[in-house]
């Protein structure tokens, strides 16, 4: 089933629904034991110059439309799907564990994009169940950008879950890797929330984060991805694929190091604090 919305869902309302549902599981969400199969769309999404500048100030400089910025209009659609009555898991318990972005054409800053999100590919995980939120951006009915955000729900089981993904190996940086120090300020969660509308409380305030088991607020995974990407965006071709894995959270504030290895048509990036890995990215040019 597909539905086109007239406006983007309001994420604070969706998070309030998720919080209320956590107190009353099975009433607001929690129906069934299978992943609902439907999609939500928005038509004519554009990005003003001011909005791009605001995003760049938070996520790092670079040319043109940031490749991770198309995640932003898709996220409220995914959150609405994950707070629907027949969604069988708590959205508040979700962990964003991996992300793939395919840039299939030049992303024009002045164009309008039609955004569609669906939930798919339920499968087992050693800690629970995982699934994908698949977002596509089309321009003139041609897909120019695609994203797969993989979420883990700890302790959950889905009747329609397939086999677990094979564990991906992320190599350590080489001895010749470029190293860039990145200071992550304590308010980066609130600043990213302001440009992305992702107002998950674990990113906004230390007290709220402690309620969910974190010692302080943590950075958004998509901020980490975008910030790392900004360091190599000017080197990337017109078409490429980014595969990212998220590991330990970035507790705010933090002093992190980004390692960059470059090869022929590929880039490997690792964001870490000391020996703690936060995010790894592998970027490969598309033919």
PDB file of C-alpha atoms in Angstrom:
ATOM      1  CA  UNK A   1       0.000   0.000   0.000  1.00  0.00           C
ATOM      2  CA  UNK A   2       1.320   3.424  -0.950  1.00  0.00           C
ATOM      3  CA  UNK A   3       0.277   6.837   0.363  1.00  0.00           C
ATOM      4  CA  UNK A   4       1.377  10.305  -0.720  1.00  0.00           C
ATOM      5  CA  UNK A   5       1.348  12.878   2.073  1.00  0.00           C
ATOM      6  CA  UNK A   6       0.571  16.548   1.590  1.00  0.00           C
ATOM      7  CA  UNK A   7       3.177  17.646   4.128  1.00  0.00           C
ATOM      8  CA  UNK A   8       5.979  16.172   6.152  1.00  0.00           C
ATOM      9  CA  UNK A   9       5.014  14.560   9.481  1.00  0.00           C
ATOM     10  CA  UNK A  10       5.961  16.548  12.581  1.00  0.00           C
ATOM     11  CA  UNK A  11       8.674  14.546  14.322  1.00  0.00           C
ATOM     12  CA  UNK A  12       8.107  15.883  17.901  1.00  0.00           C
ATOM     13  CA  UNK A  13       4.559  14.529  17.706  1.00  0.00           C
ATOM     14  CA  UNK A  14       5.852  11.182  16.446  1.00  0.00           C
ATOM     15  CA  UNK A  15       8.412  10.952  19.273  1.00  0.00           C
ATOM     16  CA  UNK A  16       5.648  11.815  21.755  1.00  0.00           C
ATOM     17  CA  UNK A  17       3.625   8.966  20.270  1.00  0.00           C
ATOM     18  CA  UNK A  18       6.606   6.648  20.637  1.00  0.00           C
ATOM     19  CA  UNK A  19       7.038   7.694  24.286  1.00  0.00           C
ATOM     20  CA  UNK A  20       3.350   7.208  25.019  1.00  0.00           C
ATOM     21  CA  UNK A  21       3.430   3.853  23.267  1.00  0.00           C
ATOM     22  CA  UNK A  22       6.331   2.749  25.442  1.00  0.00           C
ATOM     23  CA  UNK A  23       4.067   3.225  28.472  1.00  0.00           C
ATOM     24  CA  UNK A  24       1.140   1.475  26.768  1.00  0.00           C
ATOM     25  CA  UNK A  25       2.621  -1.180  24.471  1.00  0.00           C
ATOM     26  CA  UNK A  26       0.072  -2.732  22.161  1.00  0.00           C
ATOM     27  CA  UNK A  27      -2.204   0.318  22.290  1.00  0.00           C
ATOM     28  CA  UNK A  28      -0.435   2.876  20.079  1.00  0.00           C
ATOM     29  CA  UNK A  29       1.944   0.414  18.445  1.00  0.00           C
ATOM     30  CA  UNK A  30       2.804  -3.241  18.832  1.00  0.00           C
ATOM     31  CA  UNK A  31       0.198  -4.857  16.641  1.00  0.00           C
ATOM     32  CA  UNK A  32       1.145  -8.150  15.044  1.00  0.00           C
ATOM     33  CA  UNK A  33       4.494  -9.849  14.673  1.00  0.00           C
ATOM     34  CA  UNK A  34       5.382  -8.918  11.091  1.00  0.00           C
ATOM     35  CA  UNK A  35       6.854  -5.858   9.433  1.00  0.00           C
ATOM     36  CA  UNK A  36       4.061  -3.793   7.825  1.00  0.00           C
ATOM     37  CA  UNK A  37       4.457  -3.449   4.068  1.00  0.00           C
ATOM     38  CA  UNK A  38       3.511   0.037   2.916  1.00  0.00           C
ATOM     39  CA  UNK A  39       5.229   3.174   1.681  1.00  0.00           C
ATOM     40  CA  UNK A  40       4.883   6.908   2.288  1.00  0.00           C
ATOM     41  CA  UNK A  41       5.843   9.622  -0.193  1.00  0.00           C
ATOM     42  CA  UNK A  42       6.381  13.364  -0.403  1.00  0.00           C
ATOM     43  CA  UNK A  43       6.413  15.159  -3.733  1.00  0.00           C
ATOM     44  CA  UNK A  44       8.301  18.277  -4.760  1.00  0.00           C
ATOM     45  CA  UNK A  45      10.858  18.380  -1.927  1.00  0.00           C
ATOM     46  CA  UNK A  46      13.429  21.139  -2.409  1.00  0.00           C
ATOM     47  CA  UNK A  47      16.333  22.584  -0.453  1.00  0.00           C
ATOM     48  CA  UNK A  48      16.828  26.320  -0.148  1.00  0.00           C
ATOM     49  CA  UNK A  49      20.293  27.864  -0.207  1.00  0.00           C
ATOM     50  CA  UNK A  50      19.828  28.904   3.416  1.00  0.00           C
ATOM     51  CA  UNK A  51      18.861  25.391   4.459  1.00  0.00           C
ATOM     52  CA  UNK A  52      21.937  23.944   2.759  1.00  0.00           C
ATOM     53  CA  UNK A  53      24.175  26.547   4.426  1.00  0.00           C
ATOM     54  CA  UNK A  54      22.676  25.737   7.834  1.00  0.00           C
ATOM     55  CA  UNK A  55      23.255  22.033   7.254  1.00  0.00           C
ATOM     56  CA  UNK A  56      26.828  22.646   6.111  1.00  0.00           C
ATOM     57  CA  UNK A  57      27.619  24.681   9.234  1.00  0.00           C
ATOM     58  CA  UNK A  58      26.660  21.662  11.344  1.00  0.00           C
ATOM     59  CA  UNK A  59      27.888  18.794   9.155  1.00  0.00           C
ATOM     60  CA  UNK A  60      30.937  20.197   7.356  1.00  0.00           C
ATOM     61  CA  UNK A  61      31.712  22.087   4.172  1.00  0.00           C
ATOM     62  CA  UNK A  62      31.518  20.638   0.700  1.00  0.00           C
ATOM     63  CA  UNK A  63      30.306  21.258  -2.847  1.00  0.00           C
ATOM     64  CA  UNK A  64      26.683  21.220  -3.973  1.00  0.00           C
ATOM     65  CA  UNK A  65      23.871  19.339  -2.267  1.00  0.00           C
ATOM     66  CA  UNK A  66      25.264  17.205   0.580  1.00  0.00           C
ATOM     67  CA  UNK A  67      24.734  13.514  -0.279  1.00  0.00           C
ATOM     68  CA  UNK A  68      23.408  12.682   3.201  1.00  0.00           C
ATOM     69  CA  UNK A  69      20.979  15.620   3.231  1.00  0.00           C
ATOM     70  CA  UNK A  70      18.330  13.701   1.267  1.00  0.00           C
ATOM     71  CA  UNK A  71      18.018  11.498   4.365  1.00  0.00           C
ATOM     72  CA  UNK A  72      16.317  14.417   6.122  1.00  0.00           C
ATOM     73  CA  UNK A  73      12.956  14.519   4.285  1.00  0.00           C
ATOM     74  CA  UNK A  74      12.792  10.730   4.368  1.00  0.00           C
ATOM     75  CA  UNK A  75      13.357  10.351   8.108  1.00  0.00           C
ATOM     76  CA  UNK A  76       9.929  11.675   9.266  1.00  0.00           C
ATOM     77  CA  UNK A  77       8.260   9.304   6.815  1.00  0.00           C
ATOM     78  CA  UNK A  78      10.233   6.369   8.247  1.00  0.00           C
ATOM     79  CA  UNK A  79       9.398   7.472  11.799  1.00  0.00           C
ATOM     80  CA  UNK A  80       5.702   7.655  10.968  1.00  0.00           C
ATOM     81  CA  UNK A  81       5.860   4.098   9.654  1.00  0.00           C
ATOM     82  CA  UNK A  82       7.707   3.002  12.809  1.00  0.00           C
ATOM     83  CA  UNK A  83       5.097   4.550  15.121  1.00  0.00           C
ATOM     84  CA  UNK A  84       2.069   3.145  13.288  1.00  0.00           C
ATOM     85  CA  UNK A  85      -0.412   0.988  15.179  1.00  0.00           C
ATOM     86  CA  UNK A  86       0.601  -2.187  13.347  1.00  0.00           C
ATOM     87  CA  UNK A  87       4.361  -1.709  13.746  1.00  0.00           C
ATOM     88  CA  UNK A  88       5.390  -4.513  16.140  1.00  0.00           C
ATOM     89  CA  UNK A  89       8.376  -2.866  17.883  1.00  0.00           C
ATOM     90  CA  UNK A  90       9.172   0.268  19.884  1.00  0.00           C
ATOM     91  CA  UNK A  91      10.677   3.085  17.820  1.00  0.00           C
ATOM     92  CA  UNK A  92      12.469   4.329  20.948  1.00  0.00           C
ATOM     93  CA  UNK A  93      14.426   1.090  21.194  1.00  0.00           C
ATOM     94  CA  UNK A  94      15.731   1.271  17.648  1.00  0.00           C
ATOM     95  CA  UNK A  95      19.483   1.389  17.038  1.00  0.00           C
ATOM     96  CA  UNK A  96      20.726   2.660  13.680  1.00  0.00           C
ATOM     97  CA  UNK A  97      23.490   0.145  12.924  1.00  0.00           C
ATOM     98  CA  UNK A  98      24.269   0.622   9.230  1.00  0.00           C
ATOM     99  CA  UNK A  99      23.583   2.857   6.260  1.00  0.00           C
ATOM    100  CA  UNK A 100      24.083   2.680   2.518  1.00  0.00           C
ATOM    101  CA  UNK A 101      23.744   5.688   0.214  1.00  0.00           C
ATOM    102  CA  UNK A 102      23.808   5.357  -3.563  1.00  0.00           C
ATOM    103  CA  UNK A 103      24.330   8.587  -5.485  1.00  0.00           C
ATOM    104  CA  UNK A 104      23.125   7.667  -8.964  1.00  0.00           C
ATOM    105  CA  UNK A 105      23.281  11.081 -10.674  1.00  0.00           C
ATOM    106  CA  UNK A 106      24.447  14.609 -10.010  1.00  0.00           C
ATOM    107  CA  UNK A 107      22.354  16.090  -7.197  1.00  0.00           C
ATOM    108  CA  UNK A 108      21.238  19.565  -8.246  1.00  0.00           C
ATOM    109  CA  UNK A 109      20.732  22.048  -5.420  1.00  0.00           C
ATOM    110  CA  UNK A 110      17.902  23.784  -7.279  1.00  0.00           C
ATOM    111  CA  UNK A 111      15.886  20.681  -8.235  1.00  0.00           C
ATOM    112  CA  UNK A 112      12.784  19.226  -6.640  1.00  0.00           C
ATOM    113  CA  UNK A 113      12.783  15.592  -5.536  1.00  0.00           C
ATOM    114  CA  UNK A 114      10.010  13.092  -4.884  1.00  0.00           C
ATOM    115  CA  UNK A 115      10.832  11.096  -1.736  1.00  0.00           C
ATOM    116  CA  UNK A 116       9.467   7.623  -0.964  1.00  0.00           C
ATOM    117  CA  UNK A 117      10.138   5.476   2.115  1.00  0.00           C
ATOM    118  CA  UNK A 118       9.237   1.858   2.791  1.00  0.00           C
ATOM    119  CA  UNK A 119      10.188  -0.660   5.468  1.00  0.00           C
ATOM    120  CA  UNK A 120      11.513  -3.965   4.163  1.00  0.00           C
ATOM    121  CA  UNK A 121      13.844  -6.937   4.593  1.00  0.00           C
ATOM    122  CA  UNK A 122      13.075  -8.120   8.143  1.00  0.00           C
ATOM    123  CA  UNK A 123      15.786 -10.483   9.329  1.00  0.00           C
ATOM    124  CA  UNK A 124      17.218 -11.943  12.465  1.00  0.00           C
ATOM    125  CA  UNK A 125      20.113 -10.498  14.439  1.00  0.00           C
ATOM    126  CA  UNK A 126      22.013 -12.071  17.298  1.00  0.00           C
ATOM    127  CA  UNK A 127      20.611  -9.319  19.558  1.00  0.00           C
ATOM    128  CA  UNK A 128      17.055  -9.227  18.207  1.00  0.00           C
ATOM    129  CA  UNK A 129      15.536  -8.286  14.849  1.00  0.00           C
ATOM    130  CA  UNK A 130      16.671  -5.883  12.157  1.00  0.00           C
ATOM    131  CA  UNK A 131      15.057  -4.333   9.112  1.00  0.00           C
ATOM    132  CA  UNK A 132      15.670  -1.614   6.520  1.00  0.00           C
ATOM    133  CA  UNK A 133      14.077   1.756   5.918  1.00  0.00           C
ATOM    134  CA  UNK A 134      14.563   2.233   2.170  1.00  0.00           C
ATOM    135  CA  UNK A 135      14.402   5.809   0.885  1.00  0.00           C
ATOM    136  CA  UNK A 136      14.449   6.780  -2.780  1.00  0.00           C
ATOM    137  CA  UNK A 137      14.665  10.226  -4.327  1.00  0.00           C
ATOM    138  CA  UNK A 138      13.425  10.611  -7.880  1.00  0.00           C
ATOM    139  CA  UNK A 139      13.736  13.498 -10.300  1.00  0.00           C
ATOM    140  CA  UNK A 140      11.496  13.451 -13.374  1.00  0.00           C
ATOM    141  CA  UNK A 141      10.552   9.841 -12.482  1.00  0.00           C
ATOM    142  CA  UNK A 142      14.209   8.740 -12.482  1.00  0.00           C
ATOM    143  CA  UNK A 143      15.805   7.467  -9.266  1.00  0.00           C
ATOM    144  CA  UNK A 144      18.848   9.663  -8.608  1.00  0.00           C
ATOM    145  CA  UNK A 145      19.526   8.712  -4.968  1.00  0.00           C
ATOM    146  CA  UNK A 146      18.784   5.702  -2.817  1.00  0.00           C
ATOM    147  CA  UNK A 147      19.398   5.015   0.872  1.00  0.00           C
ATOM    148  CA  UNK A 148      19.089   1.907   3.021  1.00  0.00           C
ATOM    149  CA  UNK A 149      19.059   2.612   6.756  1.00  0.00           C
ATOM    150  CA  UNK A 150      19.341  -0.570   8.817  1.00  0.00           C
ATOM    151  CA  UNK A 151      17.792  -0.588  12.287  1.00  0.00           C
ATOM    152  CA  UNK A 152      18.112  -3.083  15.126  1.00  0.00           C
ATOM    153  CA  UNK A 153      15.397  -3.709  17.696  1.00  0.00           C
ATOM    154  CA  UNK A 154      17.011  -5.466  20.639  1.00  0.00           C
ATOM    155  CA  UNK A 155      15.146  -8.445  22.013  1.00  0.00           C
ATOM    156  CA  UNK A 156      12.498  -8.392  19.281  1.00  0.00           C
ATOM    157  CA  UNK A 157      11.391 -11.295  17.117  1.00  0.00           C
ATOM    158  CA  UNK A 158       9.570 -11.085  13.788  1.00  0.00           C
ATOM    159  CA  UNK A 159       7.649 -14.000  12.295  1.00  0.00           C
ATOM    160  CA  UNK A 160       8.672 -12.999   8.773  1.00  0.00           C
ATOM    161  CA  UNK A 161      12.362 -12.472   9.564  1.00  0.00           C
ATOM    162  CA  UNK A 162      14.888 -13.853   7.120  1.00  0.00           C
ATOM    163  CA  UNK A 163      18.415 -15.003   7.835  1.00  0.00           C
ATOM    164  CA  UNK A 164      20.892 -12.722   9.580  1.00  0.00           C
ATOM    165  CA  UNK A 165      23.298 -10.624   7.531  1.00  0.00           C
ATOM    166  CA  UNK A 166      26.869 -11.916   7.306  1.00  0.00           C
ATOM    167  CA  UNK A 167      29.130  -9.926   9.586  1.00  0.00           C
ATOM    168  CA  UNK A 168      31.051  -7.292   7.658  1.00  0.00           C
ATOM    169  CA  UNK A 169      34.757  -6.858   8.322  1.00  0.00           C
ATOM    170  CA  UNK A 170      36.021  -3.290   8.594  1.00  0.00           C
ATOM    171  CA  UNK A 171      39.813  -3.140   8.158  1.00  0.00           C
ATOM    172  CA  UNK A 172      41.972  -0.999  10.400  1.00  0.00           C
ATOM    173  CA  UNK A 173      43.423   2.191   8.892  1.00  0.00           C
ATOM    174  CA  UNK A 174      46.759   1.815   7.139  1.00  0.00           C
ATOM    175  CA  UNK A 175      49.940   3.306   8.512  1.00  0.00           C
ATOM    176  CA  UNK A 176      49.734   5.921   5.736  1.00  0.00           C
ATOM    177  CA  UNK A 177      46.147   7.000   6.451  1.00  0.00           C
ATOM    178  CA  UNK A 178      45.480  10.721   6.673  1.00  0.00           C
ATOM    179  CA  UNK A 179      44.450  11.736  10.188  1.00  0.00           C
ATOM    180  CA  UNK A 180      42.064  14.619  10.899  1.00  0.00           C
ATOM    181  CA  UNK A 181      41.207  15.731  14.439  1.00  0.00           C
ATOM    182  CA  UNK A 182      37.492  16.448  14.828  1.00  0.00           C
ATOM    183  CA  UNK A 183      36.304  18.106  18.031  1.00  0.00           C
ATOM    184  CA  UNK A 184      32.637  17.254  18.601  1.00  0.00           C
ATOM    185  CA  UNK A 185      30.937  19.933  20.731  1.00  0.00           C
ATOM    186  CA  UNK A 186      28.497  19.064  23.482  1.00  0.00           C
ATOM    187  CA  UNK A 187      25.582  20.706  21.672  1.00  0.00           C
ATOM    188  CA  UNK A 188      26.050  18.944  18.323  1.00  0.00           C
ATOM    189  CA  UNK A 189      22.983  16.768  18.985  1.00  0.00           C
ATOM    190  CA  UNK A 190      20.751  19.824  19.397  1.00  0.00           C
ATOM    191  CA  UNK A 191      22.352  21.565  16.425  1.00  0.00           C
ATOM    192  CA  UNK A 192      21.887  18.559  14.147  1.00  0.00           C
ATOM    193  CA  UNK A 193      18.314  18.139  15.411  1.00  0.00           C
ATOM    194  CA  UNK A 194      17.605  21.742  14.395  1.00  0.00           C
ATOM    195  CA  UNK A 195      18.631  21.112  10.765  1.00  0.00           C
ATOM    196  CA  UNK A 196      17.364  17.531  10.468  1.00  0.00           C
ATOM    197  CA  UNK A 197      14.225  17.505  12.684  1.00  0.00           C
ATOM    198  CA  UNK A 198      15.500  14.270  14.257  1.00  0.00           C
ATOM    199  CA  UNK A 199      14.732  15.160  17.865  1.00  0.00           C
ATOM    200  CA  UNK A 200      15.351  11.829  19.529  1.00  0.00           C
ATOM    201  CA  UNK A 201      15.883  12.732  23.224  1.00  0.00           C
ATOM    202  CA  UNK A 202      19.072  10.656  23.514  1.00  0.00           C
ATOM    203  CA  UNK A 203      20.798  13.246  21.306  1.00  0.00           C
ATOM    204  CA  UNK A 204      19.471  16.389  22.972  1.00  0.00           C
ATOM    205  CA  UNK A 205      20.160  16.307  26.712  1.00  0.00           C
ATOM    206  CA  UNK A 206      22.267  14.256  29.089  1.00  0.00           C
ATOM    207  CA  UNK A 207      19.375  13.660  31.508  1.00  0.00           C
ATOM    208  CA  UNK A 208      17.157  12.302  28.749  1.00  0.00           C
ATOM    209  CA  UNK A 209      19.977  10.130  27.440  1.00  0.00           C
ATOM    210  CA  UNK A 210      20.520   8.598  30.900  1.00  0.00           C
ATOM    211  CA  UNK A 211      16.876   7.496  30.981  1.00  0.00           C
ATOM    212  CA  UNK A 212      17.710   5.300  27.975  1.00  0.00           C
ATOM    213  CA  UNK A 213      20.941   3.925  29.426  1.00  0.00           C
ATOM    214  CA  UNK A 214      23.549   6.370  28.084  1.00  0.00           C
ATOM    215  CA  UNK A 215      25.840   8.241  30.431  1.00  0.00           C
ATOM    216  CA  UNK A 216      25.328  11.472  28.474  1.00  0.00           C
ATOM    217  CA  UNK A 217      23.875  12.678  25.186  1.00  0.00           C
ATOM    218  CA  UNK A 218      25.256  11.020  22.047  1.00  0.00           C
ATOM    219  CA  UNK A 219      25.792  12.279  18.509  1.00  0.00           C
ATOM    220  CA  UNK A 220      23.418  11.232  15.726  1.00  0.00           C
ATOM    221  CA  UNK A 221      24.804   8.479  13.535  1.00  0.00           C
ATOM    222  CA  UNK A 222      23.788  10.447  10.440  1.00  0.00           C
ATOM    223  CA  UNK A 223      25.714  13.455  11.707  1.00  0.00           C
ATOM    224  CA  UNK A 224      28.815  11.261  12.032  1.00  0.00           C
ATOM    225  CA  UNK A 225      28.295   9.946   8.501  1.00  0.00           C
ATOM    226  CA  UNK A 226      27.755  13.416   7.032  1.00  0.00           C
ATOM    227  CA  UNK A 227      30.685  14.934   8.921  1.00  0.00           C
ATOM    228  CA  UNK A 228      33.046  12.205   7.729  1.00  0.00           C
ATOM    229  CA  UNK A 229      31.780  12.456   4.147  1.00  0.00           C
ATOM    230  CA  UNK A 230      32.382  16.207   4.094  1.00  0.00           C
ATOM    231  CA  UNK A 231      36.138  15.613   4.311  1.00  0.00           C
ATOM    232  CA  UNK A 232      36.212  13.769   0.958  1.00  0.00           C
ATOM    233  CA  UNK A 233      33.139  15.081  -0.902  1.00  0.00           C
ATOM    234  CA  UNK A 234      35.200  17.308  -3.191  1.00  0.00           C
ATOM    235  CA  UNK A 235      37.138  14.212  -4.363  1.00  0.00           C
ATOM    236  CA  UNK A 236      34.124  12.056  -5.212  1.00  0.00           C
ATOM    237  CA  UNK A 237      32.878  11.348  -8.751  1.00  0.00           C
ATOM    238  CA  UNK A 238      29.350  12.068  -9.931  1.00  0.00           C
ATOM    239  CA  UNK A 239      28.124   8.574  -9.040  1.00  0.00           C
ATOM    240  CA  UNK A 240      29.243   6.546  -6.041  1.00  0.00           C
ATOM    241  CA  UNK A 241      28.100   4.290  -3.196  1.00  0.00           C
ATOM    242  CA  UNK A 242      28.705   4.874   0.508  1.00  0.00           C
ATOM    243  CA  UNK A 243      28.456   1.917   2.901  1.00  0.00           C
ATOM    244  CA  UNK A 244      28.618   2.845   6.590  1.00  0.00           C
ATOM    245  CA  UNK A 245      28.629   0.903   9.828  1.00  0.00           C
ATOM    246  CA  UNK A 246      27.917   2.433  13.238  1.00  0.00           C
ATOM    247  CA  UNK A 247      29.550   0.960  16.329  1.00  0.00           C
ATOM    248  CA  UNK A 248      30.038   2.655  19.706  1.00  0.00           C
ATOM    249  CA  UNK A 249      28.218   5.982  20.229  1.00  0.00           C
ATOM    250  CA  UNK A 250      30.028   9.326  20.304  1.00  0.00           C
ATOM    251  CA  UNK A 251      29.442  10.613  23.842  1.00  0.00           C
ATOM    252  CA  UNK A 252      29.246  14.406  23.893  1.00  0.00           C
ATOM    253  CA  UNK A 253      31.483  16.324  23.948  1.00  0.00           C
ATOM    254  CA  UNK A 254      34.286  14.341  22.318  1.00  0.00           C
ATOM    255  CA  UNK A 255      37.673  14.653  20.667  1.00  0.00           C
ATOM    256  CA  UNK A 256      37.692  12.209  17.783  1.00  0.00           C
ATOM    257  CA  UNK A 257      40.055  11.326  14.959  1.00  0.00           C
ATOM    258  CA  UNK A 258      39.064  10.597  11.376  1.00  0.00           C
ATOM    259  CA  UNK A 259      41.355   8.243   9.426  1.00  0.00           C
ATOM    260  CA  UNK A 260      41.178   8.349   5.618  1.00  0.00           C
ATOM    261  CA  UNK A 261      42.689   5.795   3.243  1.00  0.00           C
ATOM    262  CA  UNK A 262      42.468   6.438  -0.495  1.00  0.00           C
ATOM    263  CA  UNK A 263      42.703   3.932  -3.327  1.00  0.00           C
ATOM    264  CA  UNK A 264      41.817   3.800  -7.007  1.00  0.00           C
ATOM    265  CA  UNK A 265      38.172   4.892  -7.062  1.00  0.00           C
ATOM    266  CA  UNK A 266      37.596   4.085  -3.408  1.00  0.00           C
ATOM    267  CA  UNK A 267      37.940   5.643   0.022  1.00  0.00           C
ATOM    268  CA  UNK A 268      37.926   4.064   3.505  1.00  0.00           C
ATOM    269  CA  UNK A 269      37.159   6.229   6.533  1.00  0.00           C
ATOM    270  CA  UNK A 270      37.146   5.456  10.243  1.00  0.00           C
ATOM    271  CA  UNK A 271      35.980   7.778  13.028  1.00  0.00           C
ATOM    272  CA  UNK A 272      37.310   6.831  16.441  1.00  0.00           C
ATOM    273  CA  UNK A 273      38.233   8.040  19.910  1.00  0.00           C
ATOM    274  CA  UNK A 274      41.416   6.314  20.950  1.00  0.00           C
ATOM    275  CA  UNK A 275      40.762   2.607  20.357  1.00  0.00           C
ATOM    276  CA  UNK A 276      36.955   3.050  20.340  1.00  0.00           C
ATOM    277  CA  UNK A 277      35.459   2.889  16.842  1.00  0.00           C
ATOM    278  CA  UNK A 278      32.391   5.024  16.220  1.00  0.00           C
ATOM    279  CA  UNK A 279      31.724   4.789  12.487  1.00  0.00           C
ATOM    280  CA  UNK A 280      33.372   3.310   9.413  1.00  0.00           C
ATOM    281  CA  UNK A 281      32.647   4.258   5.802  1.00  0.00           C
ATOM    282  CA  UNK A 282      33.644   2.664   2.540  1.00  0.00           C
ATOM    283  CA  UNK A 283      33.034   4.704  -0.602  1.00  0.00           C
ATOM    284  CA  UNK A 284      33.353   3.262  -4.086  1.00  0.00           C
ATOM    285  CA  UNK A 285      32.949   4.993  -7.446  1.00  0.00           C
ATOM    286  CA  UNK A 286      30.124   3.591  -9.599  1.00  0.00           C
ATOM    287  CA  UNK A 287      30.710   2.768 -13.253  1.00  0.00           C
TER     288      UNK A 287
END
